[in-house]
CSV table of C-alpha atoms in Angstrom, one decimal:
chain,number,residue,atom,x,y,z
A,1,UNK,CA,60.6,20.6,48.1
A,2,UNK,CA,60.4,20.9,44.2
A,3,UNK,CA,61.7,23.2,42.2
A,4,UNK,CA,60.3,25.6,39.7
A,5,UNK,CA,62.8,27.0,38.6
A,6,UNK,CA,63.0,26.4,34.3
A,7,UNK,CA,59.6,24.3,34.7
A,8,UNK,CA,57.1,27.0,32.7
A,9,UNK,CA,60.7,28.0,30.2
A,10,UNK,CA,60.2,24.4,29.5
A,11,UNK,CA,56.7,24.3,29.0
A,12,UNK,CA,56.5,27.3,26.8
A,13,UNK,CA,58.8,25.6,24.5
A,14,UNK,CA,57.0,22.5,24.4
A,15,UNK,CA,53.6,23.9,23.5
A,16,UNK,CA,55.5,26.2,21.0
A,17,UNK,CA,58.2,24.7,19.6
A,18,UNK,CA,60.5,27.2,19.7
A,19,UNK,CA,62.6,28.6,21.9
A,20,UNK,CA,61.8,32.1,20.3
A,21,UNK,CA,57.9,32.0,20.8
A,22,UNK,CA,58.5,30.4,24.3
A,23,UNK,CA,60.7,33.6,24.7
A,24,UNK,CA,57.6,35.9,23.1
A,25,UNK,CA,55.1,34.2,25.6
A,26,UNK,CA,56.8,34.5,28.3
A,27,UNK,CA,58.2,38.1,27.6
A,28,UNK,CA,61.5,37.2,28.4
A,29,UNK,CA,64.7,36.9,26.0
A,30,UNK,CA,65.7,33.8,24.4
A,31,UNK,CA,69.1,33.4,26.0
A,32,UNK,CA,67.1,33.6,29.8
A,33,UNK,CA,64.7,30.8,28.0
A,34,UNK,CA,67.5,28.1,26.9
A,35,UNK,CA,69.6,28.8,30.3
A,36,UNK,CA,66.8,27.9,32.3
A,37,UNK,CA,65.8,24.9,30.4
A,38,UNK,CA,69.3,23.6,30.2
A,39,UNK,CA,69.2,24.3,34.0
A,40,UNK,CA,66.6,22.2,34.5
A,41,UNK,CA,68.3,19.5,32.0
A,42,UNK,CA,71.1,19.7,34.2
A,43,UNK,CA,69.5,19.5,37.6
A,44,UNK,CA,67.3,16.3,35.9
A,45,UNK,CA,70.6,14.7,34.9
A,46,UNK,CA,68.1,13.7,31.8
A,47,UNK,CA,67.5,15.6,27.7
A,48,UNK,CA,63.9,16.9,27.6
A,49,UNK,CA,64.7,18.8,23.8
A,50,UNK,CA,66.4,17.9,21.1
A,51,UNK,CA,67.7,20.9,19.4
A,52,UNK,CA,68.7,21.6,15.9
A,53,UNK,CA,68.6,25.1,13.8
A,54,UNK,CA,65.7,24.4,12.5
A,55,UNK,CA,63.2,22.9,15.3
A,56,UNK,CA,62.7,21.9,18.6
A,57,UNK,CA,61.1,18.4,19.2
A,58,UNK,CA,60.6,16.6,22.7
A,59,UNK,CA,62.8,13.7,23.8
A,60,UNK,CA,61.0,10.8,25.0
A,61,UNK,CA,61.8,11.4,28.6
A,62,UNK,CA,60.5,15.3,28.0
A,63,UNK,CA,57.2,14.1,26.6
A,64,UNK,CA,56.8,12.4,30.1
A,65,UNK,CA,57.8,15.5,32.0
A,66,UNK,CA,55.6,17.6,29.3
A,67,UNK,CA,52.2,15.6,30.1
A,68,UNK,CA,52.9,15.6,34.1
A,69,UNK,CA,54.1,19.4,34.1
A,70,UNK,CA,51.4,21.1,31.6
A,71,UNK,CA,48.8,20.6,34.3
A,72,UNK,CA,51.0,22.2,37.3
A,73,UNK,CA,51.7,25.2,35.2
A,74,UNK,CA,47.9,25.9,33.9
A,75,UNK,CA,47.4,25.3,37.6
A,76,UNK,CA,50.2,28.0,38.9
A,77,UNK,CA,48.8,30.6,36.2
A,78,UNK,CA,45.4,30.2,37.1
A,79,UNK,CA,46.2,30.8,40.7
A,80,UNK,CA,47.9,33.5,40.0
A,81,UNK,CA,46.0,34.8,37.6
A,82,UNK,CA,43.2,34.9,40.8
A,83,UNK,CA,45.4,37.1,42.5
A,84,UNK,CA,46.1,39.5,40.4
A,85,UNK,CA,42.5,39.7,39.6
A,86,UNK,CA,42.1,40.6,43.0
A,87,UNK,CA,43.6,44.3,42.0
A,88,UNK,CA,41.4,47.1,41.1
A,89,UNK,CA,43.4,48.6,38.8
A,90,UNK,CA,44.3,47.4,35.4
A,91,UNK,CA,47.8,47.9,34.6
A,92,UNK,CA,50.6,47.2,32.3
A,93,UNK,CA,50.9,46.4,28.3
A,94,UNK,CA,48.5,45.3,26.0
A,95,UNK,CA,49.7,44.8,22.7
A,96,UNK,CA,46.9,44.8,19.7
A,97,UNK,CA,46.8,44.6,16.2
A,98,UNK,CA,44.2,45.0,13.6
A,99,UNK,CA,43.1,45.7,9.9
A,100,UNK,CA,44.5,49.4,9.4
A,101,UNK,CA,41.8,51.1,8.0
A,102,UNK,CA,38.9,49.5,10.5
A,103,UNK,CA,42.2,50.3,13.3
A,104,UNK,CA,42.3,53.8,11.8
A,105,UNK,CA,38.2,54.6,11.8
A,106,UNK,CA,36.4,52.3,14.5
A,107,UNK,CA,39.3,51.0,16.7
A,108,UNK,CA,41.8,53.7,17.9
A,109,UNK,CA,39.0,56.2,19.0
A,110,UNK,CA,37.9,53.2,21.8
A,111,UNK,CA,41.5,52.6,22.5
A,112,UNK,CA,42.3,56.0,23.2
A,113,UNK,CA,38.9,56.1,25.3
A,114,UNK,CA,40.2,53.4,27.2
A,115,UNK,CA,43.8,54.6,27.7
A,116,UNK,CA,42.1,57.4,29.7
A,117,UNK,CA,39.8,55.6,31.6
A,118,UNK,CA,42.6,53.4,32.7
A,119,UNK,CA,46.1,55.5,32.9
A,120,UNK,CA,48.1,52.4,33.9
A,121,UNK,CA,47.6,50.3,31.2
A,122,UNK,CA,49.5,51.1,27.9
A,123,UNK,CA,48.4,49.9,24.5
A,124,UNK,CA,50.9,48.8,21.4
A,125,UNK,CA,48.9,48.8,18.2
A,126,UNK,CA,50.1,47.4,15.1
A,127,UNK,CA,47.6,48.2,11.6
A,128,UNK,CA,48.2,45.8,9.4
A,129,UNK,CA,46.3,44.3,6.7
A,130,UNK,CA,48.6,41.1,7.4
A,131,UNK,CA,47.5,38.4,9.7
A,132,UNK,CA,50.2,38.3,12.4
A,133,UNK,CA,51.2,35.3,14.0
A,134,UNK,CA,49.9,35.9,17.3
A,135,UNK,CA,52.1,33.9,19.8
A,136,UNK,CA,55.6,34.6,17.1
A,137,UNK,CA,54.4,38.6,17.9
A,138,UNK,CA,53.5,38.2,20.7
A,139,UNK,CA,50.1,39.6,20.3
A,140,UNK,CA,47.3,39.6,23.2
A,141,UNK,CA,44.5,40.7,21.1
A,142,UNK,CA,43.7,40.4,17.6
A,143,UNK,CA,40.7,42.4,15.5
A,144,UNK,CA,39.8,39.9,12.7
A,145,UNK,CA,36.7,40.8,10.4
A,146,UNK,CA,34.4,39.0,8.6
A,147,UNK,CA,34.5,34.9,8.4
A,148,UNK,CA,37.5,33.4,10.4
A,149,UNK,CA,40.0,30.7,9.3
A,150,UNK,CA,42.5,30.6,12.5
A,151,UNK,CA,40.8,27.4,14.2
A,152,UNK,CA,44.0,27.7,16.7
A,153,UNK,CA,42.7,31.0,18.3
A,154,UNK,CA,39.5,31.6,20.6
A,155,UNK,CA,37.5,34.4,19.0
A,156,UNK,CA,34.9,36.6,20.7
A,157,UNK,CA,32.3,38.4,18.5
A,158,UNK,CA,32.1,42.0,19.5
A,159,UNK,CA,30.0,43.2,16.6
A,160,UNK,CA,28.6,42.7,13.6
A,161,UNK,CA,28.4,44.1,10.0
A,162,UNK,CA,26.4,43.8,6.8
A,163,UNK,CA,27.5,43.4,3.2
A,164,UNK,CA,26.0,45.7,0.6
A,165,UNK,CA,26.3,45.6,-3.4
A,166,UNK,CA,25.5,49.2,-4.3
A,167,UNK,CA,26.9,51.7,-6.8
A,168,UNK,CA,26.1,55.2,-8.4
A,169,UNK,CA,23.1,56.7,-9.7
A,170,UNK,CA,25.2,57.7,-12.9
A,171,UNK,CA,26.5,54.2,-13.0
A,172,UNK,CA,23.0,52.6,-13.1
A,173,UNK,CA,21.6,54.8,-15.7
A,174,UNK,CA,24.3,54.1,-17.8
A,175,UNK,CA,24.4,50.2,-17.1
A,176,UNK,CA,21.3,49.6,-15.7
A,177,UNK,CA,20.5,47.9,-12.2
A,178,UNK,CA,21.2,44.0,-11.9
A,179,UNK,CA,18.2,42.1,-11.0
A,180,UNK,CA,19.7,38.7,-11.1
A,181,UNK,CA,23.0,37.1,-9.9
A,182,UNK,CA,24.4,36.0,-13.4
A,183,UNK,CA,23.8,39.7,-14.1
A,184,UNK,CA,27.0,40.6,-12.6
A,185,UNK,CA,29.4,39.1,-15.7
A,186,UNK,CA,27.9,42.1,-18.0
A,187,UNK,CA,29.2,44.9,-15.1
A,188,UNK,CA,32.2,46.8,-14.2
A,189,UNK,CA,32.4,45.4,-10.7
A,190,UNK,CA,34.8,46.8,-8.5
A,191,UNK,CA,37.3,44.3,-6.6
A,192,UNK,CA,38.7,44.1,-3.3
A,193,UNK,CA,41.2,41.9,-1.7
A,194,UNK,CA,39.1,38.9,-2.5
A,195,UNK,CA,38.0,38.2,-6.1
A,196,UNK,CA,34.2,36.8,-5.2
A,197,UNK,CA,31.3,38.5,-3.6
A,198,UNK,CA,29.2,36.7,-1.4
A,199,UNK,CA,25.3,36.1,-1.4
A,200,UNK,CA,22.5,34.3,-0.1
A,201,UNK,CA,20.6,32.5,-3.0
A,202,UNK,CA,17.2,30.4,-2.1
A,203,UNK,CA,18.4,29.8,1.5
A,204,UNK,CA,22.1,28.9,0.5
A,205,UNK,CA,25.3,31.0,0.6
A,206,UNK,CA,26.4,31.9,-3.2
A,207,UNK,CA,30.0,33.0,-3.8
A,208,UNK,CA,30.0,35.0,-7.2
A,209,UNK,CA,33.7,35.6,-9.0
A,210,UNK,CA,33.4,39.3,-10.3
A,211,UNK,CA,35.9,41.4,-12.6
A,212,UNK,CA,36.4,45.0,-13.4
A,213,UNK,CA,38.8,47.7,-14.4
A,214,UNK,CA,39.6,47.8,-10.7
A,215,UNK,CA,41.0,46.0,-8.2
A,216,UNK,CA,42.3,47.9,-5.0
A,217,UNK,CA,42.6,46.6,-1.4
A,218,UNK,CA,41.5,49.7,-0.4
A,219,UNK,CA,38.0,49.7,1.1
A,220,UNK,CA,38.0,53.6,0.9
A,221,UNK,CA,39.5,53.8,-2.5
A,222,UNK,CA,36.6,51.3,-3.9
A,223,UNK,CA,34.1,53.7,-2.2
A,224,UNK,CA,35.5,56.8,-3.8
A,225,UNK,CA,35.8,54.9,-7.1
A,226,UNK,CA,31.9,53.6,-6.9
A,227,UNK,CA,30.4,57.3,-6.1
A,228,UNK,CA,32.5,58.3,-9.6
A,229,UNK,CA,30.7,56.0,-11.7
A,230,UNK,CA,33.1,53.5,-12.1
A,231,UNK,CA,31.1,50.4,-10.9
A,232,UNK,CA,29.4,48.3,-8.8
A,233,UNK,CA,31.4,47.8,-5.4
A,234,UNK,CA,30.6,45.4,-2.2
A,235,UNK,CA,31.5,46.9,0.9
A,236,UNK,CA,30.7,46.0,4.8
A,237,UNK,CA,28.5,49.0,6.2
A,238,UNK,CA,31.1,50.6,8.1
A,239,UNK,CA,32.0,51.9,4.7
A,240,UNK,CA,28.9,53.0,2.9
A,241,UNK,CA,26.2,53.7,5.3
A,242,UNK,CA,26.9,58.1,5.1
A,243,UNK,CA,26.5,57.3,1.0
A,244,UNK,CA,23.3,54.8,1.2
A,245,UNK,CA,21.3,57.7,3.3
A,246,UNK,CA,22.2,60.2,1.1
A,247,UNK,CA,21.4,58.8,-1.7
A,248,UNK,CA,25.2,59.4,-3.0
A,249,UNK,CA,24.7,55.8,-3.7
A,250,UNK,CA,21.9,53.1,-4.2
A,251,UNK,CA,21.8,49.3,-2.7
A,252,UNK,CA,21.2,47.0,-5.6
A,253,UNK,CA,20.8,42.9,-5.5
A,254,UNK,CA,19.5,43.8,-1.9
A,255,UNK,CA,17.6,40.5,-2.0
A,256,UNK,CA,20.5,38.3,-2.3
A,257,UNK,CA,22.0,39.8,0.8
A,258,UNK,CA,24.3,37.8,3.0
A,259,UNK,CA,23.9,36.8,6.5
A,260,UNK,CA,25.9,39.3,8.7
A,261,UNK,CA,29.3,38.7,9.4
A,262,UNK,CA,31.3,39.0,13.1
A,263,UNK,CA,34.0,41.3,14.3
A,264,UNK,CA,35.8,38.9,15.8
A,265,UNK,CA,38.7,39.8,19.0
A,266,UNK,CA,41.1,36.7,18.5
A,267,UNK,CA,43.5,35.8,21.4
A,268,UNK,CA,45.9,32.6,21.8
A,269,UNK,CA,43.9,29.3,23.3
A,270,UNK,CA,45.7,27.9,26.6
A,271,UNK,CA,46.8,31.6,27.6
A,272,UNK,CA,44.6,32.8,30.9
A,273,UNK,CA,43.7,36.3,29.9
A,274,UNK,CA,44.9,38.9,32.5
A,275,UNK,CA,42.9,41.5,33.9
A,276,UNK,CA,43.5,44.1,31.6
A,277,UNK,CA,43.3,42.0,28.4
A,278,UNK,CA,39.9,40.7,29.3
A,279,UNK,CA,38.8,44.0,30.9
A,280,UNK,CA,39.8,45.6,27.0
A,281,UNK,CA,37.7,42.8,24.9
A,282,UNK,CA,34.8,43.6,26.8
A,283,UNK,CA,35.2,47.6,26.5
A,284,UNK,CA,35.5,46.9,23.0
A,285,UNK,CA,32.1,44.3,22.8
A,286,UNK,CA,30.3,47.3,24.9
A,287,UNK,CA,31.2,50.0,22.3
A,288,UNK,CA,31.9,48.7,19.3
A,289,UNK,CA,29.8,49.7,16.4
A,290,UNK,CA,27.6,51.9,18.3
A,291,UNK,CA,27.4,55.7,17.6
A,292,UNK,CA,29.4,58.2,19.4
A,293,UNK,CA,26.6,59.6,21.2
A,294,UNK,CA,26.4,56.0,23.0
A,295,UNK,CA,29.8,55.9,23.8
């Protein structure tokens, strides 16, 4: 009969590299990791890794165990993954991280919805404005806003949200309103994280570099700023719709719009989702972005 035993320790630190993330992915320690894999080593009588401080790269002979084992492994955590699905009741961590102001105002309101809906299941959320490694954190869920680079993550859209250019009725009596694109070099514009401003141009997309006496990466501190006077700002809607319908502040350039942008849930590819991680993402696609009264 064959053994399991240091099979999916090896696996996880194929696919990863590293004996750490292995460790991460499998919630385990890193000692429990490298005894099981030497284990298996042992029991082999044959070197899968070759180990040095600073990676972890296959042997030869562990590229041919790799290919064959990858397969069994997907196979045992889908099976198992069937099982478990079989339960009723969610139950057990979820650990989520997101941008902390969105996590602040849109996110941990659901989350604490969904704590109470489900008392088993406990949530660790981490707000950061940094982009986590996933699989080094050990993340099951990330909220990513906005256009995505991380090719190596599967991303569900759970929502959308809309650009605006807009500023202060003070502000455009003493500058004037832009018309035009180019207009923008002759304004106070007030910056975010990300120098340029995006538009839609005669069908194309349009990325504008602005400037101004500001720069914060503070969504809420460029909204304060553009109700004093102090500039143009673009912000998603999230931020500025209460200010747009009362008139606090005025949409400008609203025909060089850009297309809508995702809210995006991230989670690693090759990792089956568990009952209660799949069961949250589509809580959060269900409620996400909708008034309270729909909740």
């Amino acid at each position: 009969m064959a053994n399991w035993e240091g099979v999916s320790e090896f696996v996880a630190v194929a696919e990863t590299a590293s004996f750490t993330l292995a460790a991460n992915k499998l919630s385990t320690s890193v000692a429990q990791v490298s005894r099981r894999v030497s284990a298996l080593e042992e029991r082999l009588a044959v070197k899968l890794l070759h180990r040095t401080t600073r990676k972890v790269t296959l042997s030869e002979a562990g590229q041919v165990y790799f290919q064959q084992c990858k397969h069994l492994v997907e196979g045992l955590e889908v099976a198992e993954l069937a099982v478990t699905q079989m339960q009723t009741t969610p139950k057990g961590l979820v650990k989520v991280t997101a941008p902390v102001t969105y996590g602040e105002q849109h996110l941990a309101s659901l989350l604490n919805q969904f704590l109470a809906r489900y008392p088993q299941v406990n949530i660790d959320l981490n707000l950061t404005n940094q982009q986590l490694d996933l699989l080094e954190a050990g993340i099951d869920i990330a909220i990513r806003l906005g256009r995505l680079t991380d090719s190596t993550m599967i991303a569900k859209r759970l929502a959308s949200r809309q650009l605006y250019v807009c500023a202060s009725k003070k502000y455009l009596e003493r500058h004037g309103e832009p018309h035009s694109l180019s207009e923008l070099a002759h304004h106070q514009c007030l910056v975010g994280s990300i120098e340029h401003w995006r538009f839609q141009e005669k069908g194309r997309e349009k990325s504008i570099r602005v400037a101004g006496r500001l720069k914060c990466n503070s969504g809420n501190a460029l909204l304060d700023a553009a109700k004093q006077g102090l500039g143009l700002v673009q912000l998603p809607d999230y931020y500025i719709k209460d200010a747009l319908q009362s008139g606090e502040l005025i949409e400008v350039l609203h025909q060089y719009r850009d297309d809508k942008e995702g809210i995006w849930a991230l989670y690693p590819k090759n990792r089956n989702l568990s009952p209660k991680v799949r069961l949250l993402i589509d809580f959060l696609a269900e409620h996400i972005g909708k008034p309270a009264t729909q909740k």
